[in-house]
PDB file of C-alpha atoms in Angstrom:
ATOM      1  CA  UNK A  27     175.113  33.822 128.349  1.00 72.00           C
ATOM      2  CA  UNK A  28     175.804  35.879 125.491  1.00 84.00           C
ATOM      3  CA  UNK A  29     174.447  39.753 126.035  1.00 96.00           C
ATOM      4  CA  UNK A  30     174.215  42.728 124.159  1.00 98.00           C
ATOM      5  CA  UNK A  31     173.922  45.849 125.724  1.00 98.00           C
ATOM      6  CA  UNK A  32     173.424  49.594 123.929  1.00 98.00           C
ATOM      7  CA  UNK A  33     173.859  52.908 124.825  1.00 98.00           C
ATOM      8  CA  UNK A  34     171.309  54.807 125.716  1.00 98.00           C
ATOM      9  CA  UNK A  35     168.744  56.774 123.670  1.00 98.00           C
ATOM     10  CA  UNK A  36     169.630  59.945 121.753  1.00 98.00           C
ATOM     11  CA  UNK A  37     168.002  63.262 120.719  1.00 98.00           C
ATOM     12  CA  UNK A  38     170.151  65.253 117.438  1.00 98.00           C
ATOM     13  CA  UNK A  39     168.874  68.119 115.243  1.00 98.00           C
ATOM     14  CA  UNK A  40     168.031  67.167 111.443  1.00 98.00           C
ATOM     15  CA  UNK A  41     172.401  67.374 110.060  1.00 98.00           C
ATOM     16  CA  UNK A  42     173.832  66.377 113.050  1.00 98.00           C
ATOM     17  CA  UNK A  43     175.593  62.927 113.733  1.00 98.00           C
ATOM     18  CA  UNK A  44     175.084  59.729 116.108  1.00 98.00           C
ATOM     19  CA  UNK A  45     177.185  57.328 117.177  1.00 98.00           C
ATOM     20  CA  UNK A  46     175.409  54.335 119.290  1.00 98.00           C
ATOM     21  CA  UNK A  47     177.563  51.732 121.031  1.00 98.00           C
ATOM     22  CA  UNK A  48     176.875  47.960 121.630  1.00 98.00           C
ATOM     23  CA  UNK A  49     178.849  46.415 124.140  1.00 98.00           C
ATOM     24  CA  UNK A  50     179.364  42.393 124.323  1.00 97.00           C
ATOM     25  CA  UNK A  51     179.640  40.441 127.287  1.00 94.00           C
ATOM     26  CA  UNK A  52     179.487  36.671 128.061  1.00 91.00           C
ATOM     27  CA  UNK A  53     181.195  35.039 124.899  1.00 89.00           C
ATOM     28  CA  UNK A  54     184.229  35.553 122.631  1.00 92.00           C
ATOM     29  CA  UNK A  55     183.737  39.104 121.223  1.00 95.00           C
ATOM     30  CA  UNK A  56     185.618  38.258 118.265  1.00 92.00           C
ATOM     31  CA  UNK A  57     184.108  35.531 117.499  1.00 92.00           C
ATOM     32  CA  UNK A  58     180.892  37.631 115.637  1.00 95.00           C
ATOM     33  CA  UNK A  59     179.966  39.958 113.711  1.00 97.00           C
ATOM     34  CA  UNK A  60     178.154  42.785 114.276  1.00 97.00           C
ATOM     35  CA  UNK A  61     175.263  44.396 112.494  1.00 98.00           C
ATOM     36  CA  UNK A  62     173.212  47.406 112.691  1.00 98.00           C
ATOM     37  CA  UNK A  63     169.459  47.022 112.054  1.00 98.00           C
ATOM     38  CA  UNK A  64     166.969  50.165 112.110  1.00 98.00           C
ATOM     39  CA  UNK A  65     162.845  50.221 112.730  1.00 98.00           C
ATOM     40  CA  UNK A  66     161.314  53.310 112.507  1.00 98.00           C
ATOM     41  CA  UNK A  67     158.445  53.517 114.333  1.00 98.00           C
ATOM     42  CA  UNK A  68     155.332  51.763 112.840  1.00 97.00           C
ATOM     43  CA  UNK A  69     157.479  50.053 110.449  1.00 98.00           C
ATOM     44  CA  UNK A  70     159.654  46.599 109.960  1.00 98.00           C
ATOM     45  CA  UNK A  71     163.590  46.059 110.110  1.00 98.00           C
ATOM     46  CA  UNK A  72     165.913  47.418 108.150  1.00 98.00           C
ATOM     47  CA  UNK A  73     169.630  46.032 107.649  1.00 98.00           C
ATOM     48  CA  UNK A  74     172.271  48.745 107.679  1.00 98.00           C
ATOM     49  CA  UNK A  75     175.645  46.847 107.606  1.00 98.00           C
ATOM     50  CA  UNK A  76     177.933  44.391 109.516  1.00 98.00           C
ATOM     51  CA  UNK A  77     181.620  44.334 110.893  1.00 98.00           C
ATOM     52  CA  UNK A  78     183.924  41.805 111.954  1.00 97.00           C
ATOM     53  CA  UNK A  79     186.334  43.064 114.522  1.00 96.00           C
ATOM     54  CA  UNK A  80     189.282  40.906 113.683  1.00 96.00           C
ATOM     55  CA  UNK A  81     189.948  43.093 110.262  1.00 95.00           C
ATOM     56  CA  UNK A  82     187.475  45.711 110.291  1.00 95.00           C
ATOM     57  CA  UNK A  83     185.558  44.088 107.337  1.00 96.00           C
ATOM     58  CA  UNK A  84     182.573  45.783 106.770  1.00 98.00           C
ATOM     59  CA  UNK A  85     179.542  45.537 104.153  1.00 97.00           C
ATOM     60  CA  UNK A  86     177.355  48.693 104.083  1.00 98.00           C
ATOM     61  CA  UNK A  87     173.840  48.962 102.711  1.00 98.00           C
ATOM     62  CA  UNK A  88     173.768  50.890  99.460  1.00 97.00           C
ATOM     63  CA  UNK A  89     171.342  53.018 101.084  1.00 97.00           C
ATOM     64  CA  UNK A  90     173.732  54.088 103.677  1.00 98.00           C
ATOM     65  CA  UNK A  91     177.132  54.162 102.155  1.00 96.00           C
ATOM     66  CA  UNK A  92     178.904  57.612 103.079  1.00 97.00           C
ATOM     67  CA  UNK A  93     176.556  58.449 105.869  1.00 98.00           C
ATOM     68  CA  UNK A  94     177.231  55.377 108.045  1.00 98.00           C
ATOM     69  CA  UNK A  95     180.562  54.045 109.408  1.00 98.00           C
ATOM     70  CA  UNK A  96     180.930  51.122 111.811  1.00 98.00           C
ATOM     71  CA  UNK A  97     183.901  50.610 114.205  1.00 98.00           C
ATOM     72  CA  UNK A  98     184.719  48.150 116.613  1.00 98.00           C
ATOM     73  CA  UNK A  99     187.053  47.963 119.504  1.00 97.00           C
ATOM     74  CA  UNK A 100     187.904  44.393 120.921  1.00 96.00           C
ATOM     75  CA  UNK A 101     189.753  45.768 124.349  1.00 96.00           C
ATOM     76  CA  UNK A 102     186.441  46.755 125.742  1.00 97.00           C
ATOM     77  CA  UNK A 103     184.397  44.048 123.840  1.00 97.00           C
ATOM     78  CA  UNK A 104     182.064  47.097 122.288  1.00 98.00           C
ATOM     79  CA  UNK A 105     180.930  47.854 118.680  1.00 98.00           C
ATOM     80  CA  UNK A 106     179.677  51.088 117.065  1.00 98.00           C
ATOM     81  CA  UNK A 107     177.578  52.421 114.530  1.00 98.00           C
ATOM     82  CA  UNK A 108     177.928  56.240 113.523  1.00 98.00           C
ATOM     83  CA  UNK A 109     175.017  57.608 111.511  1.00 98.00           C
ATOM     84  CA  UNK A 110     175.803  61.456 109.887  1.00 98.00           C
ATOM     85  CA  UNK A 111     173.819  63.891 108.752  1.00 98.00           C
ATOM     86  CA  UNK A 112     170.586  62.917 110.423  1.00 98.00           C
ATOM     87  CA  UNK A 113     167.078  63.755 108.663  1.00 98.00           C
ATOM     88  CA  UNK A 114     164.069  63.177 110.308  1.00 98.00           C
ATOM     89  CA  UNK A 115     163.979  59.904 108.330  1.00 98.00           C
ATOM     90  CA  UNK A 116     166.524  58.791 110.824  1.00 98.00           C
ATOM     91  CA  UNK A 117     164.176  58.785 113.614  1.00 98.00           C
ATOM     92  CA  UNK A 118     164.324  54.539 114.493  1.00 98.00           C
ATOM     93  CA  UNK A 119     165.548  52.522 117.068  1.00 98.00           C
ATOM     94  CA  UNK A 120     168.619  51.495 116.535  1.00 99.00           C
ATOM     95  CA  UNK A 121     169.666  47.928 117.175  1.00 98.00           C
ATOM     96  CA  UNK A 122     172.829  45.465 116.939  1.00 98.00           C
ATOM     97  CA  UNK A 123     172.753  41.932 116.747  1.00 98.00           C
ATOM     98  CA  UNK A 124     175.410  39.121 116.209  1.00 97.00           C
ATOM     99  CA  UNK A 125     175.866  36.230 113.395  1.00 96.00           C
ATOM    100  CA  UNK A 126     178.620  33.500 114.083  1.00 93.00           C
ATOM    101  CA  UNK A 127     182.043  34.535 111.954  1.00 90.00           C
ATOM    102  CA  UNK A 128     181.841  31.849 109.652  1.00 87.00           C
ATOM    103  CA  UNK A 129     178.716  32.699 108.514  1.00 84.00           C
ATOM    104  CA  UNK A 130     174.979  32.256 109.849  1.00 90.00           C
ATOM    105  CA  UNK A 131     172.252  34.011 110.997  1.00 95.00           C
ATOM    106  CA  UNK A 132     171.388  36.961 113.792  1.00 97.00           C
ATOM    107  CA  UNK A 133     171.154  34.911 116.989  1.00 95.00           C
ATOM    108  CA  UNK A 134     171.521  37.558 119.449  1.00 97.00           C
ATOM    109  CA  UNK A 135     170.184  40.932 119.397  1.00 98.00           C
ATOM    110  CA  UNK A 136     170.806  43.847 121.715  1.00 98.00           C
ATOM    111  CA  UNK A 137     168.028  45.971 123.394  1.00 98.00           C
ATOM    112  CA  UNK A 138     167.377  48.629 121.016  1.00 98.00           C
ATOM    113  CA  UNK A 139     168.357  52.821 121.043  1.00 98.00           C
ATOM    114  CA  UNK A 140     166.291  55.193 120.202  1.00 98.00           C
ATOM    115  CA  UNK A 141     167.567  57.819 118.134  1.00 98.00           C
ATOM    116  CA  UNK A 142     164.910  60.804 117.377  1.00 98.00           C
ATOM    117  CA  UNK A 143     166.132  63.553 114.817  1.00 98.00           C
ATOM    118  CA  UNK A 144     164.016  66.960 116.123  1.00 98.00           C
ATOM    119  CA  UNK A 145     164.452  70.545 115.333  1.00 96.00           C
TER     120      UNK A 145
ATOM    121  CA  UNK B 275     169.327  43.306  96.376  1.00 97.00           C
ATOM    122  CA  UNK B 276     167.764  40.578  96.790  1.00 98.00           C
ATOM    123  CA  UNK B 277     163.619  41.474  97.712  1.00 98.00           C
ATOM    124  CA  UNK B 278     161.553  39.752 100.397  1.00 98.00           C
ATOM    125  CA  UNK B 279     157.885  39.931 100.654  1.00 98.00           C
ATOM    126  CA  UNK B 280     155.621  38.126 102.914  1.00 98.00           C
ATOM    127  CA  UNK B 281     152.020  37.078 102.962  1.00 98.00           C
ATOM    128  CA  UNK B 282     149.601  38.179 104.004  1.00 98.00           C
ATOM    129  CA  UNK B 283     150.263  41.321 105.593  1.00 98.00           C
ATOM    130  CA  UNK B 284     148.108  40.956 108.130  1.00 98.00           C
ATOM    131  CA  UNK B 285     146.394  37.687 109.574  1.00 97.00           C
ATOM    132  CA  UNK B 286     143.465  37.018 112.202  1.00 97.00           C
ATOM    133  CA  UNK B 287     143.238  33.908 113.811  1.00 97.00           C
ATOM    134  CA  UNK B 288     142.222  32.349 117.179  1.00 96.00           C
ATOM    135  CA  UNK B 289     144.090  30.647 119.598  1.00 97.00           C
ATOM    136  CA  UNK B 290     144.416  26.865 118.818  1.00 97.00           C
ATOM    137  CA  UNK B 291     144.480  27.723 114.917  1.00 97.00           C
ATOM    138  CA  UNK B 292     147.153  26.513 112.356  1.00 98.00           C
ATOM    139  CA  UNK B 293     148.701  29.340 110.572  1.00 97.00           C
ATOM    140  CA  UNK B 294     151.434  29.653 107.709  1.00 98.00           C
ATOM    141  CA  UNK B 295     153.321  32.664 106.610  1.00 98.00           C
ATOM    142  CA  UNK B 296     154.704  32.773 103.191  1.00 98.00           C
ATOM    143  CA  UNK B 297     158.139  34.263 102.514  1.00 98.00           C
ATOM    144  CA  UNK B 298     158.958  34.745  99.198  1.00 98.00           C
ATOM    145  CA  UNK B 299     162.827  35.821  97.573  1.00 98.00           C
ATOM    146  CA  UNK B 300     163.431  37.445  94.499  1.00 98.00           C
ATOM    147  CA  UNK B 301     166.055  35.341  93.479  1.00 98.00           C
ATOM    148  CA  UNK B 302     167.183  31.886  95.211  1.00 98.00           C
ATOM    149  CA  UNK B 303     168.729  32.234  98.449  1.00 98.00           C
ATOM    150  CA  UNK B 304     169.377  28.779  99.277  1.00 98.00           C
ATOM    151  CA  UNK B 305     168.267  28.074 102.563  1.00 98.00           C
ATOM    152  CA  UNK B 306     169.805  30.953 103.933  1.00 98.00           C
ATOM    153  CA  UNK B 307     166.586  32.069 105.577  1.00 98.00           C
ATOM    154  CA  UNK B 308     165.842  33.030 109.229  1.00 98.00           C
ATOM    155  CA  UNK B 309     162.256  34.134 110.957  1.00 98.00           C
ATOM    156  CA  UNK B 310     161.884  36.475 113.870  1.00 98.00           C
ATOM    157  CA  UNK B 311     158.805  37.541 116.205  1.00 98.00           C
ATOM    158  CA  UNK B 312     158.733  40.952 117.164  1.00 98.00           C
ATOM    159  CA  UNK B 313     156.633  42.151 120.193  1.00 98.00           C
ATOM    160  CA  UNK B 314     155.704  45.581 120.745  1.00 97.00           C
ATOM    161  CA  UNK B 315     158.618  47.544 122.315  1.00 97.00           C
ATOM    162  CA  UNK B 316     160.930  44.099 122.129  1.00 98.00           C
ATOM    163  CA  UNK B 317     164.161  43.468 120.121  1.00 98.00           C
ATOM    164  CA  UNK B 318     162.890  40.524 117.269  1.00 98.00           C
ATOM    165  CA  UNK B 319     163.800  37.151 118.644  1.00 98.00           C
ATOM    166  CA  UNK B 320     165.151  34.290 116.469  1.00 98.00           C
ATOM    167  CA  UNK B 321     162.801  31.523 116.051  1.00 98.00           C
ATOM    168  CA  UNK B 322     164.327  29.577 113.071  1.00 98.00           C
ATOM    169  CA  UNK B 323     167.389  29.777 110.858  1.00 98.00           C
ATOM    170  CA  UNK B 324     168.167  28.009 107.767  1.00 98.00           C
ATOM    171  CA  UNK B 325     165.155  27.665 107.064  1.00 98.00           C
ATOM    172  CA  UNK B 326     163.742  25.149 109.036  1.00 98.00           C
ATOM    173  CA  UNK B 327     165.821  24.272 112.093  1.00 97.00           C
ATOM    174  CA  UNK B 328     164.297  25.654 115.437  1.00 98.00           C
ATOM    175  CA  UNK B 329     166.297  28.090 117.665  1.00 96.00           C
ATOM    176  CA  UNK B 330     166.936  26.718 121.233  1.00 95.00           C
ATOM    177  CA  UNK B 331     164.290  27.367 123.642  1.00 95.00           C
ATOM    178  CA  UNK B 332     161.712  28.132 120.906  1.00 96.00           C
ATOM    179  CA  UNK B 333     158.276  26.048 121.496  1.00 94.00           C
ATOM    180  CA  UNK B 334     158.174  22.965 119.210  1.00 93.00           C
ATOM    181  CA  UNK B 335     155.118  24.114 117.740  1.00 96.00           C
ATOM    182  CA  UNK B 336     156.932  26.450 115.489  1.00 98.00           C
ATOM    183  CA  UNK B 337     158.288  25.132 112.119  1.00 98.00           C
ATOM    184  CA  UNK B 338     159.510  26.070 108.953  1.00 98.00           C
ATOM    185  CA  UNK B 339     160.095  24.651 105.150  1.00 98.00           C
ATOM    186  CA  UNK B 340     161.096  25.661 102.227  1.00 98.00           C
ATOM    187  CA  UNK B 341     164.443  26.629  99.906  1.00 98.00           C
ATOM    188  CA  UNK B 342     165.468  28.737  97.088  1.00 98.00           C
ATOM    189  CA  UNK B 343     162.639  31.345  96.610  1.00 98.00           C
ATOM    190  CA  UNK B 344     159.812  30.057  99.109  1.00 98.00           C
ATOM    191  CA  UNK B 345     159.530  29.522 102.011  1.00 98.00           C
ATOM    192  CA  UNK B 346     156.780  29.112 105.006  1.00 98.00           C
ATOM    193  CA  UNK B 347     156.729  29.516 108.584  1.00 98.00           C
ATOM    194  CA  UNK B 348     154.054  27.570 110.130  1.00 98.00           C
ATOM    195  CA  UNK B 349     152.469  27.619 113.633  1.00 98.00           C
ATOM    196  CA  UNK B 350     150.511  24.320 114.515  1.00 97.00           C
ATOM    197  CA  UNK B 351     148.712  25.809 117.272  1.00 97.00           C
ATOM    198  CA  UNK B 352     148.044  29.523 118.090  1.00 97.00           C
ATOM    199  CA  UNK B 353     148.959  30.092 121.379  1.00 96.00           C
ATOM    200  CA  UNK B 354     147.847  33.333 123.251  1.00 95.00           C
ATOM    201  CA  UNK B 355     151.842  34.016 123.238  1.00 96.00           C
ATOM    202  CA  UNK B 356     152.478  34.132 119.471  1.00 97.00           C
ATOM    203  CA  UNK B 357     150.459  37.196 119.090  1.00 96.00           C
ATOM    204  CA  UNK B 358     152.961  39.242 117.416  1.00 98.00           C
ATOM    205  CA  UNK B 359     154.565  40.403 113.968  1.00 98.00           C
ATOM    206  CA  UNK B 360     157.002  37.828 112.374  1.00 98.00           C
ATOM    207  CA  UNK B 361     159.720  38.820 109.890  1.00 98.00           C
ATOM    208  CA  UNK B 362     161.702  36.837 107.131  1.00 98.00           C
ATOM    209  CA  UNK B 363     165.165  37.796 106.505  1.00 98.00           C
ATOM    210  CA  UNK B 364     167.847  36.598 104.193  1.00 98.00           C
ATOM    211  CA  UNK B 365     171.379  36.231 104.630  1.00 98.00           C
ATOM    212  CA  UNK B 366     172.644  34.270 101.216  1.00 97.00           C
ATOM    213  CA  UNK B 367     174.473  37.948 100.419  1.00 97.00           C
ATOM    214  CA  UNK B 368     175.326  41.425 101.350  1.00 97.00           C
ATOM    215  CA  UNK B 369     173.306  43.433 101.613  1.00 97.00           C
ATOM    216  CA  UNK B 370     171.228  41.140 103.887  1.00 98.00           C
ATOM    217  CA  UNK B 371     167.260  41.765 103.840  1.00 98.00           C
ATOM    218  CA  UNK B 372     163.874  41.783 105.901  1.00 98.00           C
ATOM    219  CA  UNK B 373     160.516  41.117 104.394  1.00 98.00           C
ATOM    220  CA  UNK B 374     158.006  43.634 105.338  1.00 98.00           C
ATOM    221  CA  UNK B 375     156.731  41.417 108.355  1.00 98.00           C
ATOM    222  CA  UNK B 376     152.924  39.839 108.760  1.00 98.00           C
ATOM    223  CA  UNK B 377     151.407  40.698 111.898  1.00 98.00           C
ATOM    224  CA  UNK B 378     149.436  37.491 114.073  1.00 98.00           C
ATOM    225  CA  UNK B 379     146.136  39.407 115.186  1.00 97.00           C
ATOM    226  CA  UNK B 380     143.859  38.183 117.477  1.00 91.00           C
ATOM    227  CA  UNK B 381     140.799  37.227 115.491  1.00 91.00           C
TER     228      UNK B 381
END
């Protein structure tokens, strides 16, 4: 039984930085990739990249590229997204989610982190 | 980018009615489509992927069609259970993308 499960949820004033983690159990870790998808609240999903742990590979949304980095580490199974200089724009939860490594679409999605940006 | 938008926005039906989403792309995506149903408070959970094959453990009710730029997501019969906000999402290419979601109201 493939599960996702996320850190827990954050509170950072408007230029500081987040890093939420998304730790895979159940399956072969490195047999996925890993994505980052926001919702701020009221609104729909928005993708912000992937990364496949066996090269580090990653595609970043134009959107986010400079502010975002994602990281994995395949001893402990657990992916990470790190999010810098927060606005309140920020303010989303925060979630990862899985697609096979030779391509497909987000079967399994992790339970969400809220991350609120707050003077 | 590739742009997805939805239709309607918002839709009121009963329970027992046929309803169909439309999901349109701005350029063809194949049938590298997916749909999700969000519930308040809930991570979105897969219902179909490429476009019209049915995620295990998803009611048989649910179906979609379509390839290159359209594409629907039907529901033969309302249940009191698919109350919820659906979303389209593409992932033909980087950077992958959500439509802006329709949301299943009770009418």
């Amino acid at each position: 039984q493939v599960q996702l499960v996320q850190s827990g949820a954050e509170v950072k004033k408007p230029g500081a930085s987040v890093k939420v983690s998304c730790k895979a159990s159940g399956y072969t870790f490195t047999g996925d990739n890993y994505h980052w998808v926001r919702q701020a609240p009221g609104q729909g999903l928005e993708w912000l990249g992937r990364i496949n742990p066996n090269n580090d590979g990653t595609n970043y949304a134009q959107k986010f590229q400079g502010r975002v980095t994602m990281t994995s580490d395949t001893s402990i199974s657990t992916a990470y997204m790190e999010l810098r200089r927060l606005t309140s724009d920020d303010t989303a939860v925060y979630y990862c989610a899985t697609s096979p490594i030779w391509g497909g679409h987000l079967d399994s999605w992790g339970q969400g982190t809220l991350v609120t940006v707050s003077t | 980018d590739i742009q997805m938008t939805q239709s309607p926005s918002t839709l009121s039906a009963s329970v027992g009615d046929r309803v169909t989403i439309t999901c349109r792309a701005s350029q063809s995506i194949g049938n590298w489509l997916a749909w999700f149903q969000q519930k308040p408070g809930k991570a979105p959970k897969p219902l179909i992927y490429k476009a019209s094959i049915l995620q295990s453990g998803v009611p048989s009710g649910f179906s979609g069609s379509g390839s290159g730029t359209e594409f629907t997501l039907t529901i033969s019969r309302l249940r009191p259970d698919d109350f919820a906000t659906y979303y389209c999402q593409q992932y033909n290419s980087y950077p992958w993308t959500f439509g802006q979601g329709t949301k299943v109201e009770i009418k």
